[in-house]
Amino acid sequence: MGNKDIKKRFPLRIVLIVLTIAVIIGGYVSFRLYAAFFSGNVTDRYDYLYVRTGWTFEDVFNEISEKEMVKNTKTFRWAAEKMDYPNRVKAGKFRLEPDMNNRTLINKLGGGLQEPVRIRFEHLRLKEELAGLIAAQLEADSTALSTILNNATVADQYGFTAVNFFTMFIPNTYEFYWNTSAEQFVERMAREYNRFWNEDRLAKAKDLEMTPQEVSVLASIVKGEAMHTSEMPTIAGLYINRLRRGMRLQADPTVIFANNDFTIRRVLYAHLTKDSPYNTYLYGGLPPGPINLPSIASIDAVLDYEKHKYIFMCAKEDFSGYHSFAVTQAEHNINARRFQRALNERNIKR
């Protein structure tokens, strides 16, 4: 083979070597790119990532790193920067799936594709209980919620007073995004309240010569008295009878609320003397605000109250949660003695 042939083949070898190196490098780069974007990277340590309002990318990265939410933090950071996530961080509650890749995770985070939170609230006595329950499930701070719920100016903006503002929160199941603020929560509840108080319910309240807030205050007493939903319309009718006759409601649940002692099982004379506008043994008419968060069932029980002549009731002596109703004081006294005897037999003193 002559020198001429060797010279011809030498550049060809170089080209082949360069191409081979290029293919190897390209393959390596492609593999790294694939691994960074498409390889499973999320661990199974947590079901959700919570990104708080105002967080930067570094805050998110630190949260993910410290809680070991991904296997490889370097590929997560590299992919996040390539996908411009540092400039589009959004707050929220984001579901994590084991082995989710960086690309899917970052698309979810950057797109704000968060999981809605289903919240149900009912059987609450105080505004602070509502604030605590909501804060335990949303980003909203319980202190901020309590402040708003007790703010007379805010209540007035929605058509309430500070003492009856609690009635704006209709117990039900709702969906929220986790990063809902205290203000946004209250705004949403105002919309739900207006939706609940439709034309039909407003017309029934008007027939009762009550405002929706007054209906809700009475409904809270009905709810406090009734252990069985089926009895609510009867109890509501009884209290409406008393109101129309100008009689004091003399509702034991209001006395318990006035004494701020929810452990009371037997209302005694000492409890009845508590000077409070919520004590319906001392003051006529409705209390200034609800004694608990009235349920939809208790509100509708007031609006669709049972028409009868009862003005007295007493818990049944069998402790079934039902009541004995009476038209006259004499009938009521008989029922009351039966119940008091049952209390004594069980040694229930307070």
Coordinates of N, CA and C in Angstrom, one line a residue, residues 7 21 24 33 35 45 57 67 81 84 105 112 163 169-170 181 206 209 228 244 246 248 256 272 287 327:
K7 N -2.6 8.1 3.3 CA -3.0 9.5 3.5 C -4.5 9.6 3.3
I21 N -17.1 9.3 18.9 CA -17.1 10.1 20.2 C -18.3 10.9 20.3
I24 N -21.3 8.8 21.3 CA -21.2 8.5 22.7 C -21.6 9.6 23.6
L33 N -30.3 13.9 30.0 CA -31.5 14.7 29.8 C -32.8 13.9 30.1
A35 N -32.9 11.2 32.0 CA -32.9 11.0 33.4 C -33.4 12.2 34.2
R45 N -42.4 9.2 50.6 CA -42.4 9.6 52.0 C -43.6 10.5 52.3
F57 N -38.6 29.8 44.9 CA -38.2 28.5 44.5 C -37.2 27.9 45.6
K67 N -37.2 17.2 53.5 CA -38.2 16.1 53.7 C -37.9 14.9 52.8
E81 N -34.9 24.6 36.7 CA -34.4 25.8 36.1 C -34.6 25.8 34.6
D84 N -38.0 26.8 33.8 CA -38.4 28.2 34.3 C -39.3 28.2 35.5
L105 N -43.8 16.6 37.9 CA -43.9 17.3 39.1 C -43.8 18.8 38.9
G112 N -49.8 25.3 39.0 CA -50.8 25.5 40.1 C -51.8 24.4 40.1
V163 N -72.1 39.9 66.9 CA -72.6 38.8 67.7 C -73.4 37.8 66.9
F169 N -72.2 31.4 58.4 CA -71.5 30.2 58.0 C -72.4 29.0 58.1
I170 N -72.9 28.6 56.9 CA -73.9 27.5 56.8 C -73.1 26.2 56.8
S181 N -57.1 32.1 51.8 CA -56.8 33.0 52.9 C -58.0 33.1 53.8
K206 N -90.0 35.9 56.1 CA -90.9 37.0 56.1 C -92.2 36.7 56.8
E209 N -92.2 36.9 60.2 CA -91.8 38.2 60.7 C -90.4 38.2 61.4
H228 N -82.8 14.7 68.1 CA -83.3 14.0 67.0 C -83.9 15.0 66.0
R244 N -94.7 34.4 70.3 CA -95.9 35.1 69.9 C -96.8 35.4 71.1
G246 N -95.5 36.3 73.9 CA -94.7 37.2 74.7 C -94.1 36.5 75.9
R248 N -91.2 34.2 77.8 CA -89.7 34.0 77.7 C -89.5 32.5 77.2
I256 N -77.0 27.2 79.5 CA -75.7 26.5 79.5 C -74.7 27.4 78.7
L272 N -79.6 29.4 86.5 CA -80.7 30.2 85.9 C -80.5 31.7 86.3
P287 N -82.0 35.6 72.0 CA -80.7 36.1 72.4 C -80.1 37.0 71.2
V327 N -99.3 21.4 76.9 CA -100.0 22.6 76.6 C -100.1 23.4 77.9

